[in-house]
Amino acid sequence: MKKIFSILVGILIGLIICEIFLHFYNPFPFAISKGKLVLPANQKTVFKNTWIKKLDSSIYYSRNSLGFRGPEPTDSVNKLLSVICVGGSTTECRYISDSLTWPYQLSLKLKDSLPSLWLNNAGVEGHSTFGHLLLLKEYITRLKPKYITILIGANDVETDKPQQFDAMNEKKINFLSFKSFFKSLANKTELGSAFFQLYAIRGAYKKGLIHKDVDFLSLKDTMLTEAYSAAIIKKQNAYLSQYRQRIAEMISICKANNVQPILITQPSMFGNYTDSATMREMANKMIPDADPVSNAALMQKVLELYNDVVRSFGNQVKVVDLAALMPKNSNYFYDFIHYTNAGCGKIAAILANELIPYLKTNNYRE
């Protein structure tokens, strides 16, 4: 009993030391603090990239006083011709330097036609529409920008409840079960938050959504039966109606606060086509580490179901079909959904072409 007691005391002391250490230094670049959505403000850092060959070796990353990537507002956000870009990792572009992300490059292109424009990047790594709803309610509606862009799709595939990245942002203690109670309680500690972030990264890796260096020249082929593909496609029906409801709620929140939402479909390297950079036929290329097994053709069919939901709101709000407009060229992507510097430049050019007439017309009306 004395040995068991000593072991328990040692574990407790170790946990306390870890909690104190994490309170002063969190190794994760995006901080989730004790169950609250916290956008780290006034940050500047340079970190080294040694694992993604298509990206720069030194990456300059900063967040302003609002917790966004971009310049400080020159006045109250609601008084400016303001645009805030909302999304997950494909908006935040964590491994792209500030000045090379597509939101920043887009701001430069828009300013040629709209000199008074102020644009910020509010992308949050790992967020799905659950996280976007929380961001809207806790941040965006307080700032009341004129417009927000919402690039969505990838993180909502087969998601009918908040993913761990999103759930970590919830403030409440969950009493639905002992497991949910323990997780929500543990998430209010630094150690618990760190553990759940590691768990979330593992889950994202299994879904093929984590940042990784994909060599499109050496991808293996995998042939999937029609029955297998049909079962995966059919499985999405259970998630799509809820996805539609969350988008409708985001639009409703925006309009209630005089914010004009602009929806953007998710581009990718999924599909049945020939990659113009490598001249490889992509349809049967296996998605690395995906669970369950999938290939580019099947994943395109799945993602397009979610993109179609976004497109269906075109009669209510401005929708930019980036998924259709973005070339499927591996020079623009370092994995199947994340962009290179050149990819960010291409996206900025496409979005500028789509948004300049729209913003000019709306701004003139106002």
mmCIF file of C-alpha atoms in Angstrom:
data_model
loop_
_atom_site.group_PDB
_atom_site.id
_atom_site.type_symbol
_atom_site.label_atom_id
_atom_site.label_comp_id
_atom_site.label_asym_id
_atom_site.label_seq_id
_atom_site.Cartn_x
_atom_site.Cartn_y
_atom_site.Cartn_z
ATOM 1 C CA MET A 1 0.000 0.000 0.000
ATOM 2 C CA LYS A 2 2.868 2.342 0.777
ATOM 3 C CA LYS A 3 4.388 1.682 -2.662
ATOM 4 C CA ILE A 4 1.055 2.279 -4.396
ATOM 5 C CA PHE A 5 0.558 5.489 -2.421
ATOM 6 C CA SER A 6 4.070 6.666 -3.313
ATOM 7 C CA ILE A 7 3.428 5.955 -6.994
ATOM 8 C CA LEU A 8 0.136 7.882 -6.937
ATOM 9 C CA VAL A 9 1.755 10.831 -5.163
ATOM 10 C CA GLY A 10 4.570 10.793 -7.723
ATOM 11 C CA ILE A 11 2.085 10.793 -10.614
ATOM 12 C CA LEU A 12 0.141 13.661 -9.016
ATOM 13 C CA ILE A 13 3.300 15.720 -8.527
ATOM 14 C CA GLY A 14 4.311 15.002 -12.137
ATOM 15 C CA LEU A 15 0.921 16.144 -13.439
ATOM 16 C CA ILE A 16 1.105 19.332 -11.369
ATOM 17 C CA ILE A 17 4.584 20.079 -12.759
ATOM 18 C CA CYS A 18 3.307 19.489 -16.315
ATOM 19 C CA GLU A 19 0.311 21.754 -15.718
ATOM 20 C CA ILE A 20 2.564 24.566 -14.433
ATOM 21 C CA PHE A 21 4.985 24.114 -17.342
ATOM 22 C CA LEU A 22 2.199 24.217 -19.957
ATOM 23 C CA HIS A 23 0.711 27.287 -18.307
ATOM 24 C CA PHE A 24 3.878 29.227 -19.134
ATOM 25 C CA TYR A 25 4.849 27.461 -22.362
ATOM 26 C CA ASN A 26 2.406 25.738 -24.709
ATOM 27 C CA PRO A 27 4.257 23.896 -27.525
ATOM 28 C CA PHE A 28 1.211 24.037 -29.801
ATOM 29 C CA PRO A 29 1.216 27.038 -32.179
ATOM 30 C CA PHE A 30 -2.520 27.647 -31.772
ATOM 31 C CA ALA A 31 -3.613 27.974 -28.157
ATOM 32 C CA ILE A 32 -6.826 26.511 -26.821
ATOM 33 C CA SER A 33 -7.071 27.720 -23.254
ATOM 34 C CA LYS A 34 -9.139 25.794 -20.717
ATOM 35 C CA GLY A 35 -12.114 25.111 -22.919
ATOM 36 C CA LYS A 36 -12.459 28.644 -24.290
ATOM 37 C CA LEU A 37 -12.007 29.836 -27.837
ATOM 38 C CA VAL A 38 -8.872 31.930 -27.595
ATOM 39 C CA LEU A 39 -7.312 33.594 -30.618
ATOM 40 C CA PRO A 40 -3.710 34.322 -29.561
ATOM 41 C CA ALA A 41 -3.111 38.038 -30.032
ATOM 42 C CA ASN A 42 0.022 40.075 -30.738
ATOM 43 C CA GLN A 43 2.167 37.129 -31.776
ATOM 44 C CA LYS A 44 5.176 37.067 -34.046
ATOM 45 C CA THR A 45 7.271 34.013 -34.706
ATOM 46 C CA VAL A 46 9.560 32.487 -37.294
ATOM 47 C CA PHE A 47 9.672 28.713 -37.454
ATOM 48 C CA LYS A 48 11.643 26.297 -39.558
ATOM 49 C CA ASN A 49 10.034 23.947 -42.055
ATOM 50 C CA THR A 50 12.007 20.756 -42.583
ATOM 51 C CA TRP A 51 9.320 18.308 -43.736
ATOM 52 C CA ILE A 52 7.309 19.906 -46.563
ATOM 53 C CA LYS A 53 9.641 20.285 -49.534
ATOM 54 C CA LYS A 54 7.428 22.584 -51.591
ATOM 55 C CA LEU A 55 7.264 25.231 -48.857
ATOM 56 C CA ASP A 56 9.793 27.790 -47.623
ATOM 57 C CA SER A 57 12.370 26.710 -45.044
ATOM 58 C CA SER A 58 11.629 29.770 -42.870
ATOM 59 C CA ILE A 59 7.987 30.682 -42.250
ATOM 60 C CA TYR A 60 6.976 34.057 -40.824
ATOM 61 C CA TYR A 61 3.774 33.777 -38.805
ATOM 62 C CA SER A 62 2.022 36.513 -36.847
ATOM 63 C CA ARG A 63 -1.330 37.440 -35.327
ATOM 64 C CA ASN A 64 -2.487 40.985 -34.646
ATOM 65 C CA SER A 65 -4.303 42.429 -31.616
ATOM 66 C CA LEU A 66 -7.582 40.834 -32.757
ATOM 67 C CA GLY A 67 -5.990 37.393 -32.946
ATOM 68 C CA PHE A 68 -6.182 37.338 -36.760
ATOM 69 C CA ARG A 69 -3.473 37.223 -39.408
ATOM 70 C CA GLY A 70 -3.266 40.584 -41.165
ATOM 71 C CA PRO A 71 -2.861 44.315 -40.545
ATOM 72 C CA GLU A 72 -4.355 46.141 -37.590
ATOM 73 C CA PRO A 73 -7.665 47.898 -38.326
ATOM 74 C CA THR A 74 -7.295 51.645 -38.791
ATOM 75 C CA ASP A 75 -10.700 52.257 -37.192
ATOM 76 C CA SER A 76 -13.576 50.253 -35.756
ATOM 77 C CA VAL A 77 -14.054 47.237 -38.012
ATOM 78 C CA ASN A 78 -17.744 48.049 -38.591
ATOM 79 C CA LYS A 79 -16.768 51.473 -39.967
ATOM 80 C CA LEU A 80 -14.335 50.060 -42.524
ATOM 81 C CA LEU A 81 -14.877 48.326 -45.845
ATOM 82 C CA SER A 82 -13.909 45.186 -43.977
ATOM 83 C CA VAL A 83 -13.579 41.550 -45.027
ATOM 84 C CA ILE A 84 -12.747 38.713 -42.606
ATOM 85 C CA CYS A 85 -11.815 35.310 -44.044
ATOM 86 C CA VAL A 86 -13.200 32.416 -41.993
ATOM 87 C CA GLY A 87 -12.206 28.784 -42.494
ATOM 88 C CA GLY A 88 -9.988 25.941 -41.330
ATOM 89 C CA SER A 89 -6.390 25.163 -42.228
ATOM 90 C CA THR A 90 -6.990 25.892 -45.927
ATOM 91 C CA THR A 91 -7.789 29.484 -44.949
ATOM 92 C CA GLU A 92 -5.324 29.985 -42.117
ATOM 93 C CA CYS A 93 -2.438 28.604 -44.239
ATOM 94 C CA ARG A 94 -0.316 28.046 -41.136
ATOM 95 C CA TYR A 95 2.751 26.887 -43.064
ATOM 96 C CA ILE A 96 2.738 29.829 -45.446
ATOM 97 C CA SER A 97 4.365 33.122 -44.440
ATOM 98 C CA ASP A 98 1.972 35.996 -43.690
ATOM 99 C CA SER A 99 2.539 37.903 -46.905
ATOM 100 C CA LEU A 100 2.129 34.792 -49.091
ATOM 101 C CA THR A 101 -1.166 33.422 -47.738
ATOM 102 C CA TRP A 102 -4.102 33.668 -50.136
ATOM 103 C CA PRO A 103 -6.068 36.072 -47.866
ATOM 104 C CA TYR A 104 -3.139 38.507 -47.768
ATOM 105 C CA GLN A 105 -2.494 38.268 -51.511
ATOM 106 C CA LEU A 106 -6.229 38.687 -52.095
ATOM 107 C CA SER A 107 -6.224 41.872 -50.023
ATOM 108 C CA LEU A 108 -3.491 43.351 -52.212
ATOM 109 C CA LYS A 109 -5.425 42.553 -55.391
ATOM 110 C CA LEU A 110 -8.697 43.928 -54.009
ATOM 111 C CA LYS A 111 -7.058 47.151 -52.853
ATOM 112 C CA ASP A 112 -6.223 48.036 -56.451
ATOM 113 C CA SER A 113 -9.963 48.472 -57.014
ATOM 114 C CA LEU A 114 -11.048 49.164 -53.429
ATOM 115 C CA PRO A 115 -8.293 51.239 -51.778
ATOM 116 C CA SER A 116 -10.173 51.588 -48.473
ATOM 117 C CA LEU A 117 -10.466 47.817 -47.990
ATOM 118 C CA TRP A 118 -9.252 46.145 -44.774
ATOM 119 C CA LEU A 119 -8.994 42.318 -44.868
ATOM 120 C CA ASN A 120 -7.935 39.848 -42.158
ATOM 121 C CA ASN A 121 -7.433 36.093 -42.007
ATOM 122 C CA ALA A 122 -9.478 34.445 -39.207
ATOM 123 C CA GLY A 123 -8.791 30.866 -40.299
ATOM 124 C CA VAL A 124 -8.398 28.366 -37.450
ATOM 125 C CA GLU A 125 -6.543 25.097 -37.936
ATOM 126 C CA GLY A 126 -8.881 22.097 -37.733
ATOM 127 C CA HIS A 127 -12.147 24.004 -37.493
ATOM 128 C CA SER A 128 -15.290 22.712 -39.192
ATOM 129 C CA THR A 129 -18.580 24.605 -39.420
ATOM 130 C CA PHE A 130 -19.080 23.843 -35.706
ATOM 131 C CA GLY A 131 -15.993 25.913 -34.922
ATOM 132 C CA HIS A 132 -16.973 28.591 -37.446
ATOM 133 C CA LEU A 133 -20.319 29.007 -35.704
ATOM 134 C CA LEU A 134 -18.536 29.526 -32.389
ATOM 135 C CA LEU A 135 -16.145 32.025 -33.992
ATOM 136 C CA LEU A 136 -19.094 33.910 -35.497
ATOM 137 C CA LYS A 137 -20.929 34.110 -32.193
ATOM 138 C CA GLU A 138 -17.945 35.016 -30.014
ATOM 139 C CA TYR A 139 -15.829 37.188 -32.305
ATOM 140 C CA ILE A 140 -17.249 38.122 -35.692
ATOM 141 C CA THR A 141 -20.644 39.397 -34.520
ATOM 142 C CA ARG A 142 -18.907 41.673 -32.015
ATOM 143 C CA LEU A 143 -16.690 43.168 -34.716
ATOM 144 C CA LYS A 144 -19.481 43.401 -37.345
ATOM 145 C CA PRO A 145 -17.368 43.465 -40.535
ATOM 146 C CA LYS A 146 -19.082 44.303 -43.830
ATOM 147 C CA TYR A 147 -18.278 40.893 -45.316
ATOM 148 C CA ILE A 148 -16.922 37.503 -44.344
ATOM 149 C CA THR A 149 -15.725 34.769 -46.677
ATOM 150 C CA ILE A 150 -16.267 31.180 -45.490
ATOM 151 C CA LEU A 151 -14.188 28.472 -47.180
ATOM 152 C CA ILE A 152 -15.693 25.157 -46.045
ATOM 153 C CA GLY A 153 -16.012 21.485 -46.909
ATOM 154 C CA ALA A 154 -12.980 19.355 -46.049
ATOM 155 C CA ASN A 155 -13.313 19.350 -42.258
ATOM 156 C CA ASP A 156 -17.071 18.682 -42.398
ATOM 157 C CA VAL A 157 -16.841 15.372 -44.240
ATOM 158 C CA GLU A 158 -18.633 12.763 -42.092
ATOM 159 C CA THR A 159 -18.977 15.223 -39.221
ATOM 160 C CA ASP A 160 -22.236 15.275 -37.283
ATOM 161 C CA LYS A 161 -20.885 16.597 -33.987
ATOM 162 C CA PRO A 162 -18.033 18.932 -33.024
ATOM 163 C CA GLN A 163 -14.675 17.411 -33.873
ATOM 164 C CA GLN A 164 -12.126 17.503 -31.071
ATOM 165 C CA PHE A 165 -10.618 20.701 -32.488
ATOM 166 C CA ASP A 166 -14.053 22.315 -32.278
ATOM 167 C CA ALA A 167 -15.092 20.684 -28.996
ATOM 168 C CA MET A 168 -11.987 22.077 -27.310
ATOM 169 C CA ASN A 169 -13.440 25.519 -27.958
ATOM 170 C CA GLU A 170 -16.638 24.885 -26.006
ATOM 171 C CA LYS A 171 -16.853 26.624 -22.639
ATOM 172 C CA LYS A 172 -19.505 24.405 -21.059
ATOM 173 C CA ILE A 173 -19.146 21.287 -18.938
ATOM 174 C CA ASN A 174 -20.899 18.421 -20.708
ATOM 175 C CA PHE A 175 -23.082 16.207 -18.500
ATOM 176 C CA LEU A 176 -24.396 13.882 -21.232
ATOM 177 C CA SER A 177 -22.189 10.999 -20.055
ATOM 178 C CA PHE A 178 -19.320 10.315 -17.684
ATOM 179 C CA LYS A 179 -16.931 10.238 -20.642
ATOM 180 C CA SER A 180 -18.107 13.609 -22.008
ATOM 181 C CA PHE A 181 -18.087 15.076 -18.477
ATOM 182 C CA PHE A 182 -14.505 13.929 -17.892
ATOM 183 C CA LYS A 183 -13.334 15.208 -21.293
ATOM 184 C CA SER A 184 -14.985 18.625 -20.926
ATOM 185 C CA LEU A 185 -13.604 18.963 -17.384
ATOM 186 C CA ALA A 186 -10.096 17.858 -18.372
ATOM 187 C CA ASN A 187 -10.196 20.310 -21.280
ATOM 188 C CA LYS A 188 -10.290 23.159 -18.784
ATOM 189 C CA THR A 189 -6.729 22.309 -17.746
ATOM 190 C CA GLU A 190 -3.588 23.032 -19.734
ATOM 191 C CA LEU A 191 -2.556 19.368 -19.617
ATOM 192 C CA GLY A 192 -5.976 18.158 -20.739
ATOM 193 C CA SER A 193 -6.057 20.634 -23.621
ATOM 194 C CA ALA A 194 -2.604 19.533 -24.765
ATOM 195 C CA PHE A 195 -3.626 15.866 -24.660
ATOM 196 C CA PHE A 196 -6.823 16.478 -26.645
ATOM 197 C CA GLN A 197 -4.940 18.475 -29.262
ATOM 198 C CA LEU A 198 -2.608 15.515 -29.786
ATOM 199 C CA TYR A 199 -5.655 13.250 -30.017
ATOM 200 C CA ALA A 200 -7.295 15.607 -32.522
ATOM 201 C CA ILE A 201 -4.151 15.681 -34.662
ATOM 202 C CA ARG A 202 -4.183 11.870 -34.716
ATOM 203 C CA GLY A 203 -7.825 11.863 -35.839
ATOM 204 C CA ALA A 204 -7.165 14.426 -38.564
ATOM 205 C CA TYR A 205 -4.206 12.346 -39.773
ATOM 206 C CA LYS A 206 -6.437 9.297 -40.173
ATOM 207 C CA LYS A 207 -8.909 11.321 -42.250
ATOM 208 C CA GLY A 208 -6.089 12.557 -44.488
ATOM 209 C CA LEU A 209 -6.535 16.176 -43.379
ATOM 210 C CA ILE A 210 -3.215 16.714 -41.627
ATOM 211 C CA HIS A 211 -0.388 18.649 -43.287
ATOM 212 C CA LYS A 212 1.987 16.229 -44.962
ATOM 213 C CA ASP A 213 4.483 16.238 -47.805
ATOM 214 C CA VAL A 214 2.862 14.247 -50.633
ATOM 215 C CA ASP A 215 5.047 13.142 -53.529
ATOM 216 C CA PHE A 216 2.488 13.025 -56.342
ATOM 217 C CA LEU A 217 4.987 11.212 -58.569
ATOM 218 C CA SER A 218 5.282 8.193 -56.270
ATOM 219 C CA LEU A 219 1.679 7.688 -55.129
ATOM 220 C CA LYS A 220 0.497 4.087 -55.331
ATOM 221 C CA ASP A 221 -2.667 3.006 -57.097
ATOM 222 C CA THR A 222 -5.582 1.332 -55.350
ATOM 223 C CA MET A 223 -8.596 -0.031 -57.194
ATOM 224 C CA LEU A 224 -11.884 0.207 -55.309
ATOM 225 C CA THR A 225 -14.964 -1.827 -56.154
ATOM 226 C CA GLU A 226 -18.159 -0.091 -57.215
ATOM 227 C CA ALA A 227 -19.939 -1.550 -54.197
ATOM 228 C CA TYR A 228 -17.304 -0.173 -51.811
ATOM 229 C CA SER A 229 -17.450 3.292 -53.382
ATOM 230 C CA ALA A 230 -21.246 3.281 -53.427
ATOM 231 C CA ALA A 231 -21.341 2.430 -49.711
ATOM 232 C CA ILE A 232 -19.013 5.345 -48.878
ATOM 233 C CA ILE A 233 -21.105 7.723 -50.983
ATOM 234 C CA LYS A 234 -24.342 6.526 -49.410
ATOM 235 C CA LYS A 235 -22.865 6.989 -45.940
ATOM 236 C CA GLN A 236 -22.629 10.759 -46.532
ATOM 237 C CA ASN A 237 -26.426 11.202 -46.603
ATOM 238 C CA ALA A 238 -26.545 11.042 -42.819
ATOM 239 C CA TYR A 239 -24.228 14.051 -42.559
ATOM 240 C CA LEU A 240 -25.248 16.310 -45.443
ATOM 241 C CA SER A 241 -28.596 17.529 -44.080
ATOM 242 C CA GLN A 242 -26.952 18.610 -40.816
ATOM 243 C CA TYR A 243 -24.176 20.285 -42.779
ATOM 244 C CA ARG A 244 -26.818 22.233 -44.685
ATOM 245 C CA GLN A 245 -28.448 23.303 -41.416
ATOM 246 C CA ARG A 246 -25.165 24.598 -40.005
ATOM 247 C CA ILE A 247 -24.491 26.649 -43.134
ATOM 248 C CA ALA A 248 -28.019 28.057 -42.971
ATOM 249 C CA GLU A 249 -27.421 28.997 -39.324
ATOM 250 C CA MET A 250 -24.169 30.773 -40.218
ATOM 251 C CA ILE A 251 -25.958 32.750 -42.919
ATOM 252 C CA SER A 252 -28.764 33.636 -40.513
ATOM 253 C CA ILE A 253 -26.320 34.850 -37.851
ATOM 254 C CA CYS A 254 -24.451 36.960 -40.404
ATOM 255 C CA LYS A 255 -27.562 38.608 -41.810
ATOM 256 C CA ALA A 256 -28.959 39.299 -38.326
ATOM 257 C CA ASN A 257 -25.771 41.272 -37.630
ATOM 258 C CA ASN A 258 -25.625 43.067 -41.015
ATOM 259 C CA VAL A 259 -22.651 40.976 -42.144
ATOM 260 C CA GLN A 260 -22.678 39.759 -45.753
ATOM 261 C CA PRO A 261 -21.430 36.145 -46.011
ATOM 262 C CA ILE A 262 -19.580 34.888 -49.087
ATOM 263 C CA LEU A 263 -19.378 31.095 -49.335
ATOM 264 C CA ILE A 264 -16.429 29.396 -51.047
ATOM 265 C CA THR A 265 -16.274 25.729 -52.096
ATOM 266 C CA GLN A 266 -13.235 23.625 -51.190
ATOM 267 C CA PRO A 267 -10.722 22.929 -53.990
ATOM 268 C CA SER A 268 -8.510 19.851 -53.867
ATOM 269 C CA MET A 269 -6.302 17.473 -55.792
ATOM 270 C CA PHE A 270 -8.979 14.773 -55.617
ATOM 271 C CA GLY A 271 -10.604 13.656 -58.851
ATOM 272 C CA ASN A 272 -10.381 11.678 -62.089
ATOM 273 C CA TYR A 273 -7.939 13.689 -64.220
ATOM 274 C CA THR A 274 -4.341 13.968 -65.412
ATOM 275 C CA ASP A 275 -2.117 16.127 -63.203
ATOM 276 C CA SER A 276 -0.667 18.686 -65.618
ATOM 277 C CA ALA A 277 2.491 19.023 -63.501
ATOM 278 C CA THR A 278 3.422 15.332 -63.265
ATOM 279 C CA MET A 279 1.301 13.940 -66.135
ATOM 280 C CA ARG A 280 0.085 11.215 -63.783
ATOM 281 C CA GLU A 281 -3.435 9.793 -64.020
ATOM 282 C CA MET A 282 -4.873 10.578 -60.590
ATOM 283 C CA ALA A 283 -8.171 8.677 -60.366
ATOM 284 C CA ASN A 284 -6.813 5.556 -58.648
ATOM 285 C CA LYS A 285 -4.069 7.222 -56.617
ATOM 286 C CA MET A 286 -4.385 6.153 -52.987
ATOM 287 C CA ILE A 287 -4.854 8.840 -50.333
ATOM 288 C CA PRO A 288 -1.891 8.282 -47.945
ATOM 289 C CA ASP A 289 -2.890 6.924 -44.511
ATOM 290 C CA ALA A 290 -6.624 7.465 -45.129
ATOM 291 C CA ASP A 291 -8.889 5.335 -42.927
ATOM 292 C CA PRO A 292 -10.937 3.762 -44.472
ATOM 293 C CA VAL A 293 -8.901 3.250 -47.652
ATOM 294 C CA SER A 294 -9.750 5.726 -50.400
ATOM 295 C CA ASN A 295 -8.450 7.031 -53.698
ATOM 296 C CA ALA A 296 -8.576 10.393 -55.466
ATOM 297 C CA ALA A 297 -11.644 9.584 -57.572
ATOM 298 C CA LEU A 298 -13.744 8.460 -54.611
ATOM 299 C CA MET A 299 -12.665 11.364 -52.398
ATOM 300 C CA GLN A 300 -13.632 13.788 -55.154
ATOM 301 C CA LYS A 301 -17.134 12.307 -55.272
ATOM 302 C CA VAL A 302 -17.419 12.609 -51.495
ATOM 303 C CA LEU A 303 -16.106 16.171 -51.282
ATOM 304 C CA GLU A 304 -18.309 17.270 -54.167
ATOM 305 C CA LEU A 305 -21.394 16.245 -52.199
ATOM 306 C CA TYR A 306 -20.409 18.812 -49.565
ATOM 307 C CA ASN A 307 -19.461 21.389 -52.192
ATOM 308 C CA ASP A 308 -22.880 20.880 -53.800
ATOM 309 C CA VAL A 309 -24.515 21.795 -50.501
ATOM 310 C CA VAL A 310 -22.546 25.058 -50.491
ATOM 311 C CA ARG A 311 -23.488 25.725 -54.119
ATOM 312 C CA SER A 312 -27.170 25.270 -53.271
ATOM 313 C CA PHE A 313 -27.076 28.524 -51.255
ATOM 314 C CA GLY A 314 -26.225 30.536 -54.389
ATOM 315 C CA ASN A 315 -29.739 31.979 -54.540
ATOM 316 C CA GLN A 316 -29.333 33.426 -51.026
ATOM 317 C CA VAL A 317 -25.740 34.656 -50.837
ATOM 318 C CA LYS A 318 -22.685 35.094 -53.020
ATOM 319 C CA VAL A 319 -21.031 31.720 -53.690
ATOM 320 C CA VAL A 320 -17.607 31.394 -55.310
ATOM 321 C CA ASP A 321 -17.109 27.915 -56.754
ATOM 322 C CA LEU A 322 -13.385 27.746 -56.121
ATOM 323 C CA ALA A 323 -13.492 23.942 -56.356
ATOM 324 C CA ALA A 324 -14.442 24.270 -60.036
ATOM 325 C CA LEU A 325 -12.236 27.279 -60.813
ATOM 326 C CA MET A 326 -8.971 26.117 -59.197
ATOM 327 C CA PRO A 327 -6.750 24.101 -61.578
ATOM 328 C CA LYS A 328 -5.854 20.597 -60.413
ATOM 329 C CA ASN A 329 -2.102 21.009 -60.667
ATOM 330 C CA SER A 330 0.291 19.610 -58.048
ATOM 331 C CA ASN A 331 2.469 22.717 -58.328
ATOM 332 C CA TYR A 332 -0.353 24.458 -56.456
ATOM 333 C CA PHE A 333 -0.703 21.850 -53.671
ATOM 334 C CA TYR A 334 1.752 20.169 -51.281
ATOM 335 C CA ASP A 335 -0.838 17.562 -50.296
ATOM 336 C CA PHE A 336 -4.377 16.869 -51.468
ATOM 337 C CA ILE A 337 -5.995 19.971 -49.912
ATOM 338 C CA HIS A 338 -3.290 22.400 -48.705
ATOM 339 C CA TYR A 339 -1.660 24.968 -50.975
ATOM 340 C CA THR A 340 1.853 25.977 -51.904
ATOM 341 C CA ASN A 341 2.900 29.631 -52.228
ATOM 342 C CA ALA A 342 2.018 29.447 -55.920
ATOM 343 C CA GLY A 343 -1.333 27.873 -55.060
ATOM 344 C CA CYS A 344 -2.145 30.725 -52.693
ATOM 345 C CA GLY A 345 -1.316 33.205 -55.448
ATOM 346 C CA LYS A 346 -3.583 31.381 -57.883
ATOM 347 C CA ILE A 347 -6.465 31.308 -55.381
ATOM 348 C CA ALA A 348 -6.035 35.014 -54.675
ATOM 349 C CA ALA A 349 -6.216 35.779 -58.403
ATOM 350 C CA ILE A 350 -9.364 33.657 -58.863
ATOM 351 C CA LEU A 351 -11.131 35.144 -55.856
ATOM 352 C CA ALA A 352 -10.184 38.696 -56.807
ATOM 353 C CA ASN A 353 -11.679 38.186 -60.257
ATOM 354 C CA GLU A 354 -14.889 36.888 -58.653
ATOM 355 C CA LEU A 355 -15.157 39.381 -55.794
ATOM 356 C CA ILE A 356 -14.114 42.744 -57.256
ATOM 357 C CA PRO A 357 -17.332 43.213 -59.300
ATOM 358 C CA TYR A 358 -19.449 41.987 -56.376
ATOM 359 C CA LEU A 359 -17.784 44.209 -53.761
ATOM 360 C CA LYS A 360 -17.785 47.221 -56.063
ATOM 361 C CA THR A 361 -21.499 46.867 -56.742
ATOM 362 C CA ASN A 362 -22.428 46.317 -53.094
ATOM 363 C CA ASN A 363 -20.165 49.073 -51.830
ATOM 364 C CA TYR A 364 -21.622 51.508 -54.363
ATOM 365 C CA ARG A 365 -25.140 50.651 -53.179
ATOM 366 C CA GLU A 366 -24.190 51.285 -49.580
#
